[in-house]
Amino acid sequence: PFEKQDDDESNSTDKEQKARKFINLSKSQNKVYLTSFLACETLNFGVAIVNFLIIDLFLNGKFATYGTDVIRYLIGYDGAVKDPMCTTFPTLVSCEHYHAGTNGKIDVRNKICILSQNIINEKIYLLLWFWILILFVVSILMLFYRSCTILFPSVRRYELMYRARKGTSDTIEVVGKHVSLSQWFILSQIGRNSKSRDFNKFLRHLKPLLLKTQVSRQVSQANNTTNTIEMTSYGKKLPSTEEPLLQNGCPA
């Protein structure tokens, strides 16, 4: 029992130290990390578009509807007469073979050639078409969700609850209200890469530190406001006590 108690105390101390490290993280570095992550998510969508356009250009514009054409042909849809896999990647083609003739001229012979590589290519590009389509959908949904987390604080708190595996929590409500967008993003990454039990303990140690930081910030702002008012009052010209006496023309 004593060893278990010591382990709990050491874990609690470790979580508190990590919470303090999180509070002391540089705000500029947090913003740079969030911005770079958003840029990478946007690039994922851009790269998918660029790859799709390059492959479509390589196949003379037949890749844009390649997947849908194959599906229509396989299910026997009206109007789908030709196999798009064979028209895009022909396997039987006419080849010309050149031989030396007996009369000293070149003898041209036409034969049927089998392009066995196209049998594999037609399947590979079909998989690529569906894979890029999946990347399109996932990237769009991810960008939409990321936009919601940026615009709506309630969505950010919901993600923290999901990472902590809790439906409602006062701790998460307090933490969600007192962290900035970049801090929340780092918290979500911590929750993504840790167990929910450890993440809950981390949030419980983080809550009082955030409250202390908020109180100290409010006190600092109040002091700055008071100092500003005092400096403004000091900068004004105070009325002289001798002026009213001199206006009457006779000293006191």
CSV table of C-alpha atoms in Angstrom, one decimal:
chain,number,residue,atom,x,y,z
A,1,PRO,CA,0.0,0.0,0.0
A,2,PHE,CA,2.8,2.4,0.8
A,3,GLU,CA,4.5,1.7,-2.5
A,4,LYS,CA,1.2,2.4,-4.4
A,5,GLN,CA,0.8,5.6,-2.5
A,6,ASP,CA,4.3,6.7,-3.3
A,7,ASP,CA,3.7,5.9,-7.0
A,8,ASP,CA,0.5,8.0,-7.0
A,9,GLU,CA,2.3,10.9,-5.4
A,10,SER,CA,5.1,10.7,-7.9
A,11,ASN,CA,2.6,10.5,-10.8
A,12,SER,CA,0.8,13.5,-9.4
A,13,THR,CA,4.0,15.5,-9.1
A,14,ASP,CA,4.9,14.5,-12.6
A,15,LYS,CA,1.5,15.6,-14.0
A,16,GLU,CA,1.8,18.9,-12.1
A,17,GLN,CA,5.3,19.6,-13.5
A,18,LYS,CA,4.0,18.9,-17.0
A,19,ALA,CA,1.1,21.2,-16.5
A,20,ARG,CA,3.5,23.9,-15.4
A,21,LYS,CA,5.6,23.3,-18.5
A,22,PHE,CA,2.4,23.6,-20.6
A,23,ILE,CA,1.5,26.9,-19.0
A,24,ASN,CA,5.1,28.3,-19.7
A,25,LEU,CA,5.1,27.3,-23.3
A,26,SER,CA,5.9,30.2,-25.7
A,27,LYS,CA,2.8,31.7,-27.2
A,28,SER,CA,4.6,32.5,-30.4
A,29,GLN,CA,5.8,29.0,-30.8
A,30,ASN,CA,2.3,27.6,-30.1
A,31,LYS,CA,1.0,29.9,-32.9
A,32,VAL,CA,3.7,28.8,-35.3
A,33,TYR,CA,3.0,25.1,-34.6
A,34,LEU,CA,-0.7,25.6,-35.2
A,35,THR,CA,-0.2,27.6,-38.3
A,36,SER,CA,2.2,25.0,-39.8
A,37,PHE,CA,-0.2,22.2,-39.0
A,38,LEU,CA,-3.0,24.0,-40.7
A,39,ALA,CA,-0.8,24.7,-43.7
A,40,CYS,CA,0.1,21.0,-43.9
A,41,GLU,CA,-3.6,20.0,-43.8
A,42,THR,CA,-4.3,22.5,-46.6
A,43,LEU,CA,-1.4,21.1,-48.6
A,44,ASN,CA,-2.8,17.6,-48.3
A,45,PHE,CA,-5.9,18.8,-50.3
A,46,GLY,CA,-3.7,20.7,-52.7
A,47,VAL,CA,-1.4,17.8,-53.4
A,48,ALA,CA,-4.4,15.5,-54.1
A,49,ILE,CA,-5.7,18.0,-56.7
A,50,VAL,CA,-2.3,18.4,-58.3
A,51,ASN,CA,-1.8,14.6,-58.6
A,52,PHE,CA,-5.3,14.2,-60.1
A,53,LEU,CA,-4.7,16.8,-62.7
A,54,ILE,CA,-1.2,15.4,-63.6
A,55,ILE,CA,-2.6,11.9,-64.1
A,56,ASP,CA,-5.5,13.2,-66.1
A,57,LEU,CA,-3.1,15.1,-68.3
A,58,PHE,CA,-1.0,12.0,-68.7
A,59,LEU,CA,-4.0,9.9,-69.8
A,60,ASN,CA,-5.3,12.6,-72.3
A,61,GLY,CA,-8.2,13.6,-70.1
A,62,LYS,CA,-9.6,10.0,-69.6
A,63,PHE,CA,-8.7,9.8,-65.9
A,64,ALA,CA,-11.3,12.4,-64.7
A,65,THR,CA,-14.2,10.1,-65.2
A,66,TYR,CA,-12.3,6.8,-65.2
A,67,GLY,CA,-13.7,5.3,-62.0
A,68,THR,CA,-17.3,6.3,-62.8
A,69,ASP,CA,-17.0,5.0,-66.3
A,70,VAL,CA,-15.7,1.6,-65.1
A,71,ILE,CA,-18.6,1.3,-62.6
A,72,ARG,CA,-21.2,2.2,-65.2
A,73,TYR,CA,-19.7,-0.5,-67.5
A,74,LEU,CA,-19.5,-3.2,-64.9
A,75,ILE,CA,-23.1,-2.7,-63.7
A,76,GLY,CA,-24.4,-2.6,-67.3
A,77,TYR,CA,-25.6,1.0,-67.3
A,78,ASP,CA,-27.3,2.1,-70.5
A,79,GLY,CA,-24.9,3.7,-72.9
A,80,ALA,CA,-21.8,2.1,-71.5
A,81,VAL,CA,-20.9,-0.1,-74.5
A,82,LYS,CA,-17.1,0.0,-74.5
A,83,ASP,CA,-14.9,-1.1,-71.6
A,84,PRO,CA,-13.2,2.1,-70.4
A,85,MET,CA,-10.3,0.1,-69.1
A,86,CYS,CA,-9.6,-1.3,-72.5
A,87,THR,CA,-10.0,2.0,-74.3
A,88,THR,CA,-7.7,3.8,-71.8
A,89,PHE,CA,-5.2,1.0,-71.5
A,90,PRO,CA,-5.4,-1.2,-74.6
A,91,THR,CA,-4.1,-4.7,-74.3
A,92,LEU,CA,-4.3,-5.8,-78.0
A,93,VAL,CA,-2.8,-3.4,-80.5
A,94,SER,CA,-1.6,-3.6,-84.0
A,95,CYS,CA,2.2,-3.6,-84.3
A,96,GLU,CA,4.4,-3.2,-87.3
A,97,HIS,CA,7.5,-5.4,-87.6
A,98,TYR,CA,10.3,-4.5,-90.0
A,99,HIS,CA,12.2,-7.3,-91.7
A,100,ALA,CA,14.8,-7.4,-94.4
A,101,GLY,CA,13.3,-8.4,-97.7
A,102,THR,CA,14.9,-10.7,-100.3
A,103,ASN,CA,14.8,-7.8,-102.8
A,104,GLY,CA,16.9,-5.6,-100.6
A,105,LYS,CA,13.9,-3.6,-99.4
A,106,ILE,CA,12.3,-3.4,-95.9
A,107,ASP,CA,9.5,-5.9,-95.5
A,108,VAL,CA,6.8,-4.5,-93.2
A,109,ARG,CA,4.6,-7.0,-91.4
A,110,ASN,CA,1.6,-6.2,-89.3
A,111,LYS,CA,0.9,-8.3,-86.3
A,112,ILE,CA,-1.3,-8.3,-83.2
A,113,CYS,CA,0.7,-7.5,-80.0
A,114,ILE,CA,-0.4,-8.1,-76.4
A,115,LEU,CA,0.6,-5.3,-73.9
A,116,SER,CA,0.6,-7.3,-70.7
A,117,GLN,CA,1.7,-4.4,-68.7
A,118,ASN,CA,-1.6,-2.6,-69.4
A,119,ILE,CA,-3.5,-5.4,-67.8
A,120,ILE,CA,-1.9,-4.3,-64.5
A,121,ASN,CA,-2.0,-0.6,-65.3
A,122,GLU,CA,-5.8,-0.5,-65.7
A,123,LYS,CA,-6.2,-2.0,-62.2
A,124,ILE,CA,-3.6,0.3,-60.7
A,125,TYR,CA,-5.1,3.5,-62.1
A,126,LEU,CA,-8.6,2.4,-61.0
A,127,LEU,CA,-7.3,2.0,-57.4
A,128,LEU,CA,-5.6,5.4,-57.7
A,129,TRP,CA,-8.8,7.0,-58.9
A,130,PHE,CA,-10.7,5.7,-55.8
A,131,TRP,CA,-7.8,6.5,-53.5
A,132,ILE,CA,-7.5,10.1,-54.6
A,133,LEU,CA,-11.3,10.4,-54.3
A,134,ILE,CA,-11.1,9.2,-50.7
A,135,LEU,CA,-8.3,11.8,-50.1
A,136,PHE,CA,-10.6,14.5,-51.5
A,137,VAL,CA,-13.4,13.6,-49.2
A,138,VAL,CA,-11.3,13.2,-46.1
A,139,SER,CA,-9.4,16.4,-46.7
A,140,ILE,CA,-12.5,18.4,-47.2
A,141,LEU,CA,-14.1,17.0,-44.1
A,142,MET,CA,-11.0,17.7,-42.1
A,143,LEU,CA,-10.7,21.3,-43.3
A,144,PHE,CA,-14.4,21.8,-42.5
A,145,TYR,CA,-13.9,20.4,-39.0
A,146,ARG,CA,-10.8,22.5,-38.5
A,147,SER,CA,-12.7,25.6,-39.5
A,148,CYS,CA,-15.4,24.8,-37.0
A,149,THR,CA,-12.9,24.3,-34.2
A,150,ILE,CA,-11.4,27.7,-35.0
A,151,LEU,CA,-14.7,29.6,-35.2
A,152,PHE,CA,-16.7,27.9,-32.4
A,153,PRO,CA,-15.2,27.4,-28.9
A,154,SER,CA,-17.9,24.9,-28.0
A,155,VAL,CA,-16.5,22.5,-30.7
A,156,ARG,CA,-13.1,22.8,-29.1
A,157,ARG,CA,-14.4,21.9,-25.7
A,158,TYR,CA,-16.3,19.0,-27.2
A,159,GLU,CA,-13.1,17.6,-28.6
A,160,LEU,CA,-11.4,17.8,-25.2
A,161,MET,CA,-14.3,15.9,-23.7
A,162,TYR,CA,-13.9,13.3,-26.5
A,163,ARG,CA,-10.2,12.9,-25.9
A,164,ALA,CA,-10.8,12.6,-22.1
A,165,ARG,CA,-13.7,10.1,-22.8
A,166,LYS,CA,-16.1,12.2,-20.7
A,167,GLY,CA,-19.5,13.5,-21.7
A,168,THR,CA,-19.5,16.5,-19.3
A,169,SER,CA,-16.8,17.8,-17.0
A,170,ASP,CA,-16.4,21.0,-15.0
A,171,THR,CA,-12.6,20.7,-15.4
A,172,ILE,CA,-12.8,20.6,-19.2
A,173,GLU,CA,-15.3,23.5,-19.2
A,174,VAL,CA,-12.9,25.6,-17.2
A,175,VAL,CA,-9.9,24.6,-19.2
A,176,GLY,CA,-11.7,25.1,-22.5
A,177,LYS,CA,-12.6,28.7,-21.5
A,178,HIS,CA,-9.2,29.7,-20.2
A,179,VAL,CA,-6.9,28.4,-23.0
A,180,SER,CA,-6.2,30.1,-26.3
A,181,LEU,CA,-6.7,28.5,-29.7
A,182,SER,CA,-3.1,27.5,-30.0
A,183,GLN,CA,-3.0,26.1,-26.5
A,184,TRP,CA,-6.2,24.2,-27.1
A,185,PHE,CA,-4.6,22.6,-30.2
A,186,ILE,CA,-1.6,21.4,-28.3
A,187,LEU,CA,-4.0,20.0,-25.6
A,188,SER,CA,-5.9,18.1,-28.3
A,189,GLN,CA,-2.6,16.7,-29.6
A,190,ILE,CA,-1.7,15.6,-26.1
A,191,GLY,CA,-5.0,13.9,-25.7
A,192,ARG,CA,-4.7,12.3,-29.0
A,193,ASN,CA,-1.4,10.7,-28.1
A,194,SER,CA,-2.1,9.7,-24.5
A,195,LYS,CA,-4.5,7.6,-22.5
A,196,SER,CA,-7.7,9.1,-21.4
A,197,ARG,CA,-7.0,8.4,-17.7
A,198,ASP,CA,-3.6,10.2,-17.9
A,199,PHE,CA,-5.1,13.0,-19.9
A,200,ASN,CA,-7.8,13.5,-17.2
A,201,LYS,CA,-5.2,13.7,-14.5
A,202,PHE,CA,-3.2,16.2,-16.6
A,203,LEU,CA,-6.3,18.4,-17.0
A,204,ARG,CA,-7.1,18.3,-13.3
A,205,HIS,CA,-3.6,19.6,-12.5
A,206,LEU,CA,-3.9,22.2,-15.3
A,207,LYS,CA,-7.2,23.7,-14.1
A,208,PRO,CA,-5.9,25.5,-10.9
A,209,LEU,CA,-2.8,26.8,-12.8
A,210,LEU,CA,-5.0,28.3,-15.5
A,211,LEU,CA,-7.2,29.9,-12.8
A,212,LYS,CA,-4.1,31.4,-11.1
A,213,THR,CA,-2.8,32.6,-14.4
A,214,GLN,CA,-6.1,34.3,-15.2
A,215,VAL,CA,-6.3,35.9,-11.7
A,216,SER,CA,-2.7,37.2,-12.0
A,217,ARG,CA,-3.5,38.5,-15.5
A,218,GLN,CA,-6.5,40.4,-14.3
A,219,VAL,CA,-4.6,41.9,-11.3
A,220,SER,CA,-1.8,43.0,-13.7
A,221,GLN,CA,-4.3,44.6,-16.0
A,222,ALA,CA,-6.0,46.4,-13.1
A,223,ASN,CA,-2.6,47.6,-11.9
A,224,ASN,CA,-1.7,48.8,-15.4
A,225,THR,CA,-5.1,50.7,-15.6
A,226,THR,CA,-4.5,52.3,-12.2
A,227,ASN,CA,-1.0,53.4,-13.2
A,228,THR,CA,-2.3,54.8,-16.4
A,229,ILE,CA,-4.9,56.8,-14.6
A,230,GLU,CA,-2.3,58.1,-12.1
A,231,MET,CA,0.1,59.1,-14.9
A,232,THR,CA,-2.7,60.9,-16.7
A,233,SER,CA,-3.7,62.7,-13.6
A,234,TYR,CA,-0.1,63.6,-12.9
A,235,GLY,CA,0.4,65.0,-16.4
A,236,LYS,CA,-2.5,67.5,-16.0
A,237,LYS,CA,-1.8,71.0,-14.7
A,238,LEU,CA,-3.0,71.3,-11.1
A,239,PRO,CA,-4.6,74.6,-10.1
A,240,SER,CA,-2.4,77.0,-8.1
A,241,THR,CA,-3.6,78.1,-4.7
A,242,GLU,CA,-2.0,81.6,-5.2
A,243,GLU,CA,-3.9,82.5,-8.4
A,244,PRO,CA,-7.3,83.3,-6.7
A,245,LEU,CA,-5.5,85.6,-4.2
A,246,LEU,CA,-3.6,87.5,-6.9
A,247,GLN,CA,-6.7,88.0,-9.0
A,248,ASN,CA,-8.1,90.1,-6.2
A,249,GLY,CA,-5.1,92.4,-6.3
A,250,CYS,CA,-4.2,91.9,-2.6
A,251,PRO,CA,-2.0,89.4,-1.0
A,252,ALA,CA,-3.2,87.2,1.9
